[in-house]
CSV table of C-alpha atoms and ligand atoms in Angstrom, one decimal:
chain,number,residue,atom,x,y,z
A,28,MET,CA,-30.7,17.9,1.7
A,29,GLU,CA,-28.4,15.3,3.0
A,30,THR,CA,-30.4,13.4,5.8
A,31,ILE,CA,-28.1,10.4,6.7
A,32,ASP,CA,-25.0,10.3,8.6
A,33,ARG,CA,-22.2,9.3,6.3
A,34,ILE,CA,-19.7,6.8,7.8
A,35,TYR,CA,-16.5,6.3,6.2
A,36,LEU,CA,-15.0,2.8,6.1
A,37,ASP,CA,-12.6,3.0,3.4
A,38,TYR,CA,-9.4,4.2,4.9
A,39,ALA,CA,-7.3,1.6,2.8
A,40,ALA,CA,-8.4,3.7,-0.3
A,41,THR,CA,-7.4,7.0,1.2
A,42,THR,CA,-7.4,8.9,4.3
A,43,PRO,CA,-8.2,12.7,5.0
A,44,VAL,CA,-5.1,14.9,5.6
A,45,ASP,CA,-4.4,15.4,9.1
A,46,VAL,CA,-5.0,19.1,10.1
A,47,ARG,CA,-1.4,19.2,11.6
A,48,VAL,CA,-0.1,18.1,8.4
A,49,ALA,CA,-2.1,20.6,6.4
A,50,GLN,CA,-0.8,23.3,8.7
A,51,ALA,CA,2.8,22.2,8.2
A,52,MET,CA,2.4,22.4,4.6
A,53,LEU,CA,0.7,25.8,4.1
A,54,PRO,CA,3.8,28.1,4.2
A,55,TYR,CA,5.6,26.4,1.6
A,56,PHE,CA,2.9,27.2,-0.9
A,57,THR,CA,3.2,31.0,-0.2
A,58,GLU,CA,6.0,32.7,1.7
A,59,LEU,CA,8.6,29.8,1.4
A,60,PHE,CA,8.5,29.3,-2.3
A,61,GLY,CA,12.0,29.2,-3.5
A,62,ASN,CA,13.4,26.5,-5.7
A,63,PRO,CA,15.7,24.4,-3.7
A,64,SER,CA,18.3,24.1,-6.7
A,65,SER,CA,18.6,28.2,-6.4
A,66,ALA,CA,21.7,29.3,-4.7
A,67,HIS,CA,20.1,32.4,-3.3
A,68,PHE,CA,18.3,32.9,0.1
A,69,PHE,CA,14.9,31.7,-1.1
A,70,GLY,CA,16.4,28.6,-2.6
A,71,GLN,CA,18.3,27.8,0.7
A,72,GLN,CA,15.1,28.0,2.7
A,73,THR,CA,13.5,25.3,0.8
A,74,GLU,CA,16.7,23.4,0.5
A,75,ALA,CA,17.0,23.4,4.2
A,76,VAL,CA,13.5,22.0,4.6
A,77,LEU,CA,13.9,19.3,1.9
A,78,THR,CA,16.9,18.1,3.8
A,79,THR,CA,15.2,17.9,7.2
A,80,SER,CA,12.2,16.3,5.6
A,81,ARG,CA,14.4,13.6,4.0
A,82,GLN,CA,16.2,13.2,7.3
A,83,LYS,CA,13.0,12.7,9.2
A,84,VAL,CA,11.7,10.0,6.7
A,85,ALA,CA,15.2,8.4,6.5
A,86,SER,CA,15.4,8.1,10.3
A,87,LEU,CA,11.8,6.9,10.6
A,88,LEU,CA,12.5,4.1,8.2
A,89,ASN,CA,16.0,3.7,9.9
A,90,THR,CA,18.1,4.5,6.7
A,91,GLN,CA,20.1,7.1,5.5
A,92,PRO,CA,18.8,10.5,3.8
A,93,ASN,CA,20.6,9.6,0.4
A,94,GLU,CA,18.6,6.4,0.2
A,95,ILE,CA,15.3,8.1,0.2
A,96,VAL,CA,13.8,9.4,-3.3
A,97,PHE,CA,10.6,11.5,-3.2
A,98,THR,CA,8.1,10.6,-6.0
A,99,SER,CA,4.6,11.4,-6.9
A,100,GLY,CA,3.1,8.6,-4.8
A,101,GLY,CA,2.9,4.9,-4.4
A,102,THR,CA,2.2,4.3,-8.0
A,103,GLU,CA,5.3,6.2,-9.2
A,104,SER,CA,7.6,4.5,-6.5
A,105,ASN,CA,6.6,1.2,-7.7
A,106,ASN,CA,7.1,2.2,-11.5
A,107,LEU,CA,10.6,3.5,-10.6
A,108,ALA,CA,11.5,0.5,-8.6
A,109,LEU,CA,10.4,-2.1,-11.2
A,110,ARG,CA,11.3,-0.3,-14.5
A,111,GLY,CA,14.4,1.2,-13.0
A,112,VAL,CA,15.8,-1.8,-11.7
A,113,ALA,CA,14.7,-4.2,-14.5
A,114,LEU,CA,16.4,-2.0,-17.0
A,115,ALA,CA,19.6,-1.4,-15.0
A,116,GLN,CA,19.9,-5.1,-14.2
A,117,ARG,CA,19.6,-6.1,-17.9
A,118,GLU,CA,22.2,-3.5,-18.9
A,119,LYS,CA,24.5,-4.7,-16.1
A,120,LYS,CA,24.3,-8.5,-16.4
A,121,GLY,CA,21.8,-9.4,-18.9
A,122,ALA,CA,19.1,-10.2,-16.3
A,123,ASN,CA,15.7,-10.5,-17.9
A,124,HIS,CA,13.4,-12.4,-15.5
A,125,LEU,CA,11.0,-10.9,-13.2
A,126,LEU,CA,9.2,-12.4,-10.2
A,127,VAL,CA,6.3,-10.8,-8.5
A,128,SER,CA,3.6,-12.1,-6.5
A,129,GLU,CA,0.0,-12.9,-7.7
A,130,ILE,CA,-1.4,-10.2,-5.4
A,131,GLU,CA,0.4,-7.3,-6.1
A,132,HIS,CA,-1.3,-4.0,-6.6
A,133,HIS,CA,-1.8,-2.9,-10.1
A,134,ALA,CA,1.0,-0.4,-9.9
A,135,VAL,CA,3.4,-3.3,-9.6
A,136,LEU,CA,1.4,-5.8,-11.7
A,137,HIS,CA,0.7,-3.6,-14.8
A,138,THR,CA,4.4,-2.3,-14.6
A,139,ALA,CA,5.7,-5.8,-14.7
A,140,LYS,CA,3.2,-6.8,-17.4
A,141,GLN,CA,4.5,-3.9,-19.5
A,142,LEU,CA,8.0,-4.9,-19.1
A,143,ALA,CA,7.1,-8.4,-20.3
A,144,ASP,CA,4.9,-7.3,-23.3
A,145,HIS,CA,7.0,-4.6,-24.6
A,146,PHE,CA,10.4,-4.6,-23.1
A,147,GLY,CA,11.3,-8.2,-23.5
A,148,PHE,CA,11.3,-9.4,-20.0
A,149,GLU,CA,10.0,-12.7,-18.9
A,150,LEU,CA,7.5,-12.4,-15.9
A,151,GLU,CA,6.7,-15.2,-13.5
A,152,PHE,CA,4.3,-15.0,-10.7
A,153,LEU,CA,4.8,-16.2,-7.2
A,154,PRO,CA,1.8,-18.1,-5.9
A,155,VAL,CA,0.0,-17.4,-2.5
A,156,ASP,CA,-1.6,-19.7,-0.2
A,157,GLU,CA,-5.3,-19.7,0.9
A,158,TYR,CA,-4.5,-16.5,3.2
A,159,GLY,CA,-2.7,-14.6,0.3
A,160,MET,CA,0.7,-15.2,1.6
A,161,VAL,CA,3.8,-15.8,-0.3
A,162,SER,CA,6.1,-18.4,0.8
A,163,PRO,CA,10.0,-17.6,1.0
A,164,GLU,CA,10.7,-21.2,0.0
A,165,ASP,CA,8.7,-20.6,-3.4
A,166,VAL,CA,10.8,-17.4,-3.8
A,167,ARG,CA,14.0,-19.4,-3.2
A,168,ASN,CA,12.9,-22.1,-5.4
A,169,MET,CA,11.7,-19.8,-8.5
A,170,ILE,CA,14.7,-17.4,-8.5
A,171,ARG,CA,16.9,-18.1,-11.7
A,172,PRO,CA,20.4,-17.0,-12.5
A,173,LYS,CA,18.9,-14.3,-14.8
A,174,THR,CA,16.4,-12.9,-12.2
A,175,ALA,CA,16.5,-9.1,-12.2
A,176,LEU,CA,14.1,-8.4,-9.4
A,177,VAL,CA,11.8,-10.0,-7.0
A,178,SER,CA,8.7,-7.7,-5.7
A,179,VAL,CA,6.3,-8.9,-3.1
A,180,ILE,CA,3.8,-6.6,-1.6
A,181,TYR,CA,4.3,-6.1,2.2
A,182,ALA,CA,0.6,-5.9,3.3
A,183,ASN,CA,-2.1,-6.5,0.7
A,184,ASN,CA,-4.7,-3.7,0.1
A,185,GLU,CA,-7.4,-6.1,-0.5
A,186,ILE,CA,-7.2,-8.7,2.0
A,187,GLY,CA,-4.9,-7.0,4.7
A,188,THR,CA,-2.4,-10.0,4.8
A,189,ILE,CA,1.1,-9.3,6.0
A,190,ASN,CA,3.9,-11.3,4.0
A,191,PRO,CA,7.0,-12.5,5.7
A,192,ILE,CA,9.2,-9.7,4.2
A,193,ARG,CA,12.3,-10.5,6.2
A,194,ALA,CA,12.4,-14.2,5.3
A,195,ILE,CA,11.7,-13.3,1.5
A,196,ALA,CA,14.5,-10.6,1.5
A,197,ASP,CA,16.7,-13.4,2.9
A,198,ALA,CA,15.8,-15.8,0.2
A,199,CYS,CA,16.5,-13.2,-2.4
A,200,HIS,CA,19.8,-12.1,-0.8
A,201,GLU,CA,21.2,-15.7,-0.8
A,202,LYS,CA,20.8,-15.9,-4.5
A,203,LYS,CA,22.0,-12.3,-4.8
A,204,VAL,CA,18.8,-11.0,-6.3
A,205,ILE,CA,17.2,-7.6,-5.6
A,206,PHE,CA,14.0,-7.4,-3.7
A,207,HIS,CA,11.5,-4.6,-3.7
A,208,SER,CA,8.3,-4.4,-1.5
A,209,ASP,CA,5.2,-2.3,-1.9
A,210,ALA,CA,4.6,-1.1,1.6
A,211,VAL,CA,2.0,1.5,0.9
A,212,GLN,CA,-0.5,-0.1,3.1
A,213,ALA,CA,1.9,-1.4,5.8
A,214,ALA,CA,3.6,1.9,6.5
A,215,ALA,CA,0.2,3.3,7.6
A,216,HIS,CA,0.2,0.7,10.5
A,217,LEU,CA,3.6,-1.0,11.0
A,218,PRO,CA,6.8,0.5,12.4
A,219,ILE,CA,8.6,-0.2,9.2
A,220,ASP,CA,12.5,-0.5,9.6
A,221,VAL,CA,14.3,-1.3,6.3
A,222,ARG,CA,17.4,-2.6,8.0
A,223,ILE,CA,15.3,-5.1,10.0
A,224,GLU,CA,13.2,-6.0,6.8
A,225,GLY,CA,16.4,-6.3,4.8
A,226,VAL,CA,14.7,-5.0,1.7
A,227,ASP,CA,16.5,-3.4,-1.3
A,228,LEU,CA,13.7,-1.1,-2.2
A,229,LEU,CA,10.6,-0.1,-0.4
A,230,THR,CA,7.7,2.1,-1.5
A,231,ILE,CA,5.6,4.4,0.6
A,232,GLY,CA,2.6,6.7,-0.3
A,233,ALA,CA,1.6,9.5,2.1
A,234,HIS,CA,-2.2,9.6,1.4
A,235,LYS,CA,-2.6,6.2,3.2
A,236,PHE,CA,-1.2,7.7,6.4
A,237,TYR,CA,-3.2,11.1,6.6
A,238,GLY,CA,-0.8,12.8,4.4
A,239,PRO,CA,-1.7,14.4,0.9
A,240,LYS,CA,-2.3,12.6,-2.2
A,241,GLY,CA,0.2,12.9,-4.9
A,242,ILE,CA,3.4,12.4,-2.9
A,243,GLY,CA,5.4,9.2,-2.0
A,244,ALA,CA,8.8,7.8,-1.4
A,245,LEU,CA,11.1,5.1,-2.5
A,246,PHE,CA,13.7,3.7,-0.4
A,247,ILE,CA,16.8,2.6,-2.3
A,248,HIS,CA,19.5,0.8,-0.7
A,249,ARG,CA,22.8,2.3,-1.6
A,250,GLY,CA,24.5,0.6,-4.6
A,251,THR,CA,21.2,-0.8,-6.0
A,252,PRO,CA,21.4,-0.7,-9.6
A,253,ILE,CA,18.6,1.6,-11.0
A,254,MET,CA,17.8,3.7,-14.1
A,255,PRO,CA,16.0,6.9,-13.6
A,256,LEU,CA,12.6,7.1,-15.2
A,257,ASN,CA,12.4,11.0,-15.2
A,258,THR,CA,15.5,12.5,-16.7
A,259,GLY,CA,16.2,16.1,-16.4
A,260,GLY,CA,17.8,18.5,-13.9
A,261,GLY,CA,19.2,15.8,-11.6
A,262,GLN,CA,17.2,16.2,-8.6
A,263,GLU,CA,16.6,13.4,-6.1
A,264,ASN,CA,20.2,12.1,-6.5
A,265,ASP,CA,19.8,11.8,-10.2
A,266,LEU,CA,17.0,9.3,-9.8
A,267,ARG,CA,13.8,11.5,-10.2
A,268,ALA,CA,14.3,14.9,-12.1
A,269,GLY,CA,11.8,17.5,-11.7
A,270,THR,CA,11.8,20.6,-9.2
A,271,GLU,CA,10.8,19.1,-5.8
A,272,ASN,CA,7.2,19.3,-4.4
A,273,ILE,CA,8.2,21.0,-1.3
A,274,PRO,CA,4.8,21.4,0.5
A,275,TYR,CA,3.8,17.8,-0.2
A,276,ILE,CA,7.4,16.4,0.8
A,277,VAL,CA,7.0,18.4,4.2
A,278,GLY,CA,3.3,16.8,4.3
A,279,LEU,CA,4.7,13.4,3.9
A,280,ALA,CA,7.4,13.7,6.4
A,281,THR,CA,5.0,15.2,9.0
A,282,ALA,CA,2.4,12.6,8.4
A,283,LEU,CA,4.8,9.5,8.7
A,284,GLU,CA,6.1,11.2,11.9
A,285,LEU,CA,2.7,11.6,13.4
A,286,ALA,CA,1.6,8.0,12.3
A,287,ARG,CA,4.6,6.6,14.2
A,288,GLN,CA,3.8,8.6,17.4
A,289,ASP,CA,0.3,7.2,17.5
A,290,LEU,CA,1.2,3.9,16.3
A,291,LYS,CA,0.8,2.0,19.5
A,292,ASP,CA,-2.5,3.3,20.6
A,293,ASN,CA,-4.1,3.3,17.2
A,294,THR,CA,-3.0,-0.4,16.6
A,295,GLU,CA,-4.6,-1.5,19.9
A,296,ARG,CA,-7.9,0.5,19.4
A,297,MET,CA,-8.2,-0.6,15.8
A,298,THR,CA,-7.3,-4.3,16.4
A,299,GLN,CA,-10.0,-4.5,19.0
A,300,MET,CA,-12.7,-2.9,16.8
A,301,ARG,CA,-11.4,-5.0,13.7
A,302,ASP,CA,-11.8,-8.3,15.7
A,303,ASN,CA,-15.2,-7.2,17.0
A,304,LEU,CA,-16.4,-6.6,13.6
A,305,ILE,CA,-15.0,-9.9,12.2
A,306,SER,CA,-16.5,-12.1,15.1
A,307,THR,CA,-19.9,-10.3,14.6
A,308,VAL,CA,-20.3,-10.8,11.1
A,309,LEU,CA,-19.1,-14.3,10.9
A,310,GLY,CA,-21.6,-15.1,13.7
A,311,LYS,CA,-24.5,-13.1,12.2
A,312,ILE,CA,-24.4,-14.0,8.5
A,313,LYS,CA,-24.2,-17.5,6.8
A,314,ARG,CA,-22.1,-18.4,3.8
A,315,VAL,CA,-19.5,-15.7,4.6
A,316,LYS,CA,-15.6,-16.3,4.9
A,317,LEU,CA,-12.9,-13.9,6.3
A,318,THR,CA,-10.4,-13.3,3.6
A,319,GLY,CA,-6.9,-13.0,4.3
A,320,HIS,CA,-5.1,-14.0,7.3
A,321,PRO,CA,-7.0,-14.1,10.5
A,322,LEU,CA,-4.0,-12.7,12.6
A,323,LEU,CA,-1.2,-11.8,10.4
A,324,ARG,CA,-3.1,-8.9,8.9
A,325,LEU,CA,-3.2,-5.0,9.1
A,326,PRO,CA,-4.9,-3.8,12.4
A,327,ASN,CA,-7.4,-1.7,10.6
A,328,HIS,CA,-8.4,-4.2,7.8
A,329,VAL,CA,-11.4,-6.3,7.5
A,330,SER,CA,-12.3,-8.3,4.4
A,331,PHE,CA,-15.0,-10.9,3.6
A,332,ALA,CA,-16.3,-13.0,0.8
A,333,PHE,CA,-20.1,-13.7,0.5
A,334,GLU,CA,-21.2,-16.6,-1.5
A,335,GLY,CA,-23.7,-16.0,-4.2
A,336,MET,CA,-23.5,-12.2,-4.2
A,337,ASN,CA,-22.4,-9.6,-6.3
A,338,SER,CA,-20.3,-7.0,-4.3
A,339,ASN,CA,-21.5,-4.0,-6.5
A,340,TYR,CA,-25.0,-4.6,-5.2
A,341,LEU,CA,-23.8,-4.7,-1.8
A,342,LEU,CA,-21.7,-1.6,-1.9
A,343,THR,CA,-24.5,0.3,-3.6
A,344,LEU,CA,-26.9,-0.7,-0.8
A,345,LEU,CA,-24.3,0.3,1.8
A,346,ASP,CA,-23.7,3.6,0.2
A,347,ALA,CA,-27.4,4.3,0.2
A,348,ALA,CA,-27.5,3.5,3.9
A,349,GLY,CA,-24.6,5.8,4.6
A,350,PHE,CA,-21.6,3.4,4.8
A,351,ALA,CA,-18.7,4.0,2.3
A,352,CYS,CA,-16.9,0.7,1.9
A,353,SER,CA,-15.0,-1.1,-0.9
A,354,SER,CA,-14.9,-4.4,-2.8
A,355,GLY,CA,-11.1,-4.4,-2.5
A,356,SER,CA,-8.9,-2.0,-4.4
A,357,ALA,CA,-10.4,1.2,-5.1
A,358,CYS,CA,-9.1,1.3,-8.7
A,359,LYS,CA,-11.3,-1.7,-9.5
A,360,ALA,CA,-14.6,0.0,-8.6
A,361,GLY,CA,-17.2,-0.2,-11.1
A,362,LEU,CA,-16.4,-3.3,-12.6
A,363,SER,CA,-18.2,-6.4,-11.3
A,364,LYS,CA,-15.6,-8.9,-12.0
A,365,PRO,CA,-14.4,-11.6,-9.5
A,366,SER,CA,-11.4,-10.4,-7.4
A,367,GLU,CA,-8.3,-11.6,-9.0
A,368,VAL,CA,-6.6,-11.7,-5.5
A,369,LEU,CA,-9.3,-14.0,-4.2
A,370,LEU,CA,-9.1,-16.2,-7.3
A,371,ALA,CA,-5.4,-16.5,-6.7
A,372,MET,CA,-6.0,-17.6,-3.3
A,373,GLY,CA,-8.2,-20.3,-4.5
A,374,PHE,CA,-11.7,-19.0,-4.0
A,375,SER,CA,-14.4,-20.0,-6.6
A,376,LYS,CA,-16.0,-17.4,-8.8
A,377,ASN,CA,-19.1,-17.6,-6.9
A,378,TRP,CA,-17.3,-16.5,-3.6
A,379,ALA,CA,-14.8,-14.2,-5.3
A,380,LYS,CA,-17.7,-12.0,-7.0
A,381,GLY,CA,-18.9,-11.2,-3.4
A,382,SER,CA,-16.0,-9.5,-1.8
A,383,LEU,CA,-16.3,-6.7,0.8
A,384,ARG,CA,-13.6,-4.5,2.4
A,385,VAL,CA,-14.0,-2.6,5.6
A,386,THR,CA,-11.1,-0.5,6.6
A,387,LEU,CA,-11.0,1.5,9.8
A,388,GLY,CA,-9.2,4.6,10.6
A,389,ARG,CA,-8.5,7.2,13.3
A,390,GLN,CA,-12.0,8.7,13.2
A,391,THR,CA,-13.8,5.3,13.2
A,392,THR,CA,-15.7,4.7,16.6
A,393,GLN,CA,-17.0,1.5,18.1
A,394,ASP,CA,-20.6,2.7,17.6
A,395,GLN,CA,-20.1,3.2,14.0
A,396,ILE,CA,-18.8,-0.5,13.8
A,397,GLN,CA,-21.9,-1.4,15.6
A,398,ALA,CA,-24.2,0.4,13.4
A,399,PHE,CA,-22.6,-1.3,10.6
A,400,CYS,CA,-22.9,-4.7,12.1
A,401,GLU,CA,-26.5,-4.2,12.7
A,402,ILE,CA,-27.5,-3.2,9.0
A,403,LEU,CA,-25.1,-5.5,7.1
A,404,PRO,CA,-27.0,-8.7,7.5
A,405,THR,CA,-30.2,-7.3,5.9
A,406,LEU,CA,-28.1,-5.7,3.0
A,407,VAL,CA,-26.5,-9.0,2.3
A,408,GLU,CA,-29.8,-10.7,2.0
A,409,LYS,CA,-31.1,-8.2,-0.3
A,410,ALA,CA,-27.9,-8.2,-2.4
A,411,ARG,CA,-28.2,-12.0,-2.6
A,412,SER,CA,-31.6,-11.9,-3.8
A,413,PHE,CA,-30.9,-9.6,-6.8
B,18,PLP,C1,-2.8,3.0,-2.7
B,18,PLP,C2,-1.7,2.0,-3.1
B,18,PLP,C3,-0.9,2.4,-4.1
B,18,PLP,C4,-0.9,3.5,-4.9
B,18,PLP,O1,-0.5,4.5,-4.2
B,18,PLP,P1,-0.9,6.1,-4.9
B,18,PLP,O2,-0.1,7.0,-4.0
B,18,PLP,O3,-2.2,6.1,-4.7
B,18,PLP,O4,-0.3,6.2,-6.3
B,18,PLP,C5,0.0,1.0,-4.4
B,18,PLP,N1,0.3,0.1,-3.6
B,18,PLP,C6,-0.7,-0.3,-2.6
B,18,PLP,C7,-0.5,-1.4,-1.9
B,18,PLP,C8,-1.8,0.8,-2.4
B,18,PLP,O5,-2.5,0.5,-1.5
C-alpha cells in the first residue's frame, strides 16, 4: 500500500496531458478517423482539422501554415532539422561543416555526431560560459564558408539557461548560414515568435507543455534547403511522409494554445516559487551552487550542483521520501557520470557528479516546495556520507 504522498518535481522530463487536451483528441480516434489524403467525406473531415491545427500552431509561433511540419516529437524534429539541412546544404553548395553548442540535447548532439562519424561532416562545438550560455560573438567567429548549419538550444533542459537566440540568428545571417534552435523546453514557458527570434528552423515537442508524447513540430522557414528523412506519400509538404497522426496533432495544437493562454499567470506564479526554492536551498545547505543563469533561466527551472556528492544517491533518497526529481536530462538517469553540461560550463568532476534538477509545473504548490526544502538538507548530508 502506498503510504507517502508523491510529489512530482520533474516537469522538464515530461508533463501530464491536460484534460482539455485529452478531450479535444478523443473524437479523432473513433468517429473522426478518415485519412486526410482521402478525397471522400471522411478524409475531408480530418483534412479540415489538420488544416486548422496547422493554422493554430503557425499563428501561435507567428508564421505561415506551410512552414510547419508535424513530426513524432522533439527528437524527430531535431533529426529532420540537422540531417535534412546538412545533406541538402552539402548537395547544394558542398557545405560540410556543422556548428553546434556543447550543451545540446542528445537529439541534436548525437545526430551531429553521426553526421560527423558516418557522413563525412566536420563537427565543431560552440563553447559556453559559466552559465551555460552561447556567445553570438563566438558564433560569428567560428562560422566558416563551408558551414552548413548552426544549432543552438533555446533553453537548456538541464540548467534552464536561455540563450540569446536573436543575436545568434543575426550572427548566422550576416554570414548567410542557416540557424536551427531546439526550443522544446522554451516553448512550454516563453511566447516564442519565430519572426522576432529570426530562426530558420525551430523544434517544439508537445509533451513538455501538457500535450501528448510522440508528437512535435518543426518550423522551417520558407526556402530553407532541407532533405526529407521519411520518404513516401508526400505528406507534410513532402518533408515527412506517413499518414498524419491526427489525434496527436490536435493535441499538440490545443496544448500549445492553452500554454499561451495561461502563460503570464503561470510564469509569475512559478518564478516566485522558483526563486523561493533557490534562495532557501542556497541559504540552508553548504557547498552548493545554483547551476545555469540566475535570471535568464526558465521560470519553472531550478538546478544545483552539490560538491562531493553523487546525484544518484540523492535522487534515490528523494524518491523514497516521495519527491520525484532528476539529475538533469531524463535520458541520462541510471548512469552516475558527471554531467557533460556542467563539465562544459567549467565545473570540476567533484561538483559535476552532484547535480540536481527540480522543475515546477502547473500542479506544483508552495506547500510542496516548502516540504521539499525542509527535507533536502538532511538528504544531501546522507548522500554525501555514502
Ligand atoms: C525533451 C526534449 C527533447 C526530446 O523531445 P521528445 O519529444 O521527447 O523526443 C529534445 N530537446 C529538448 C531540449 C528536450 O527537453
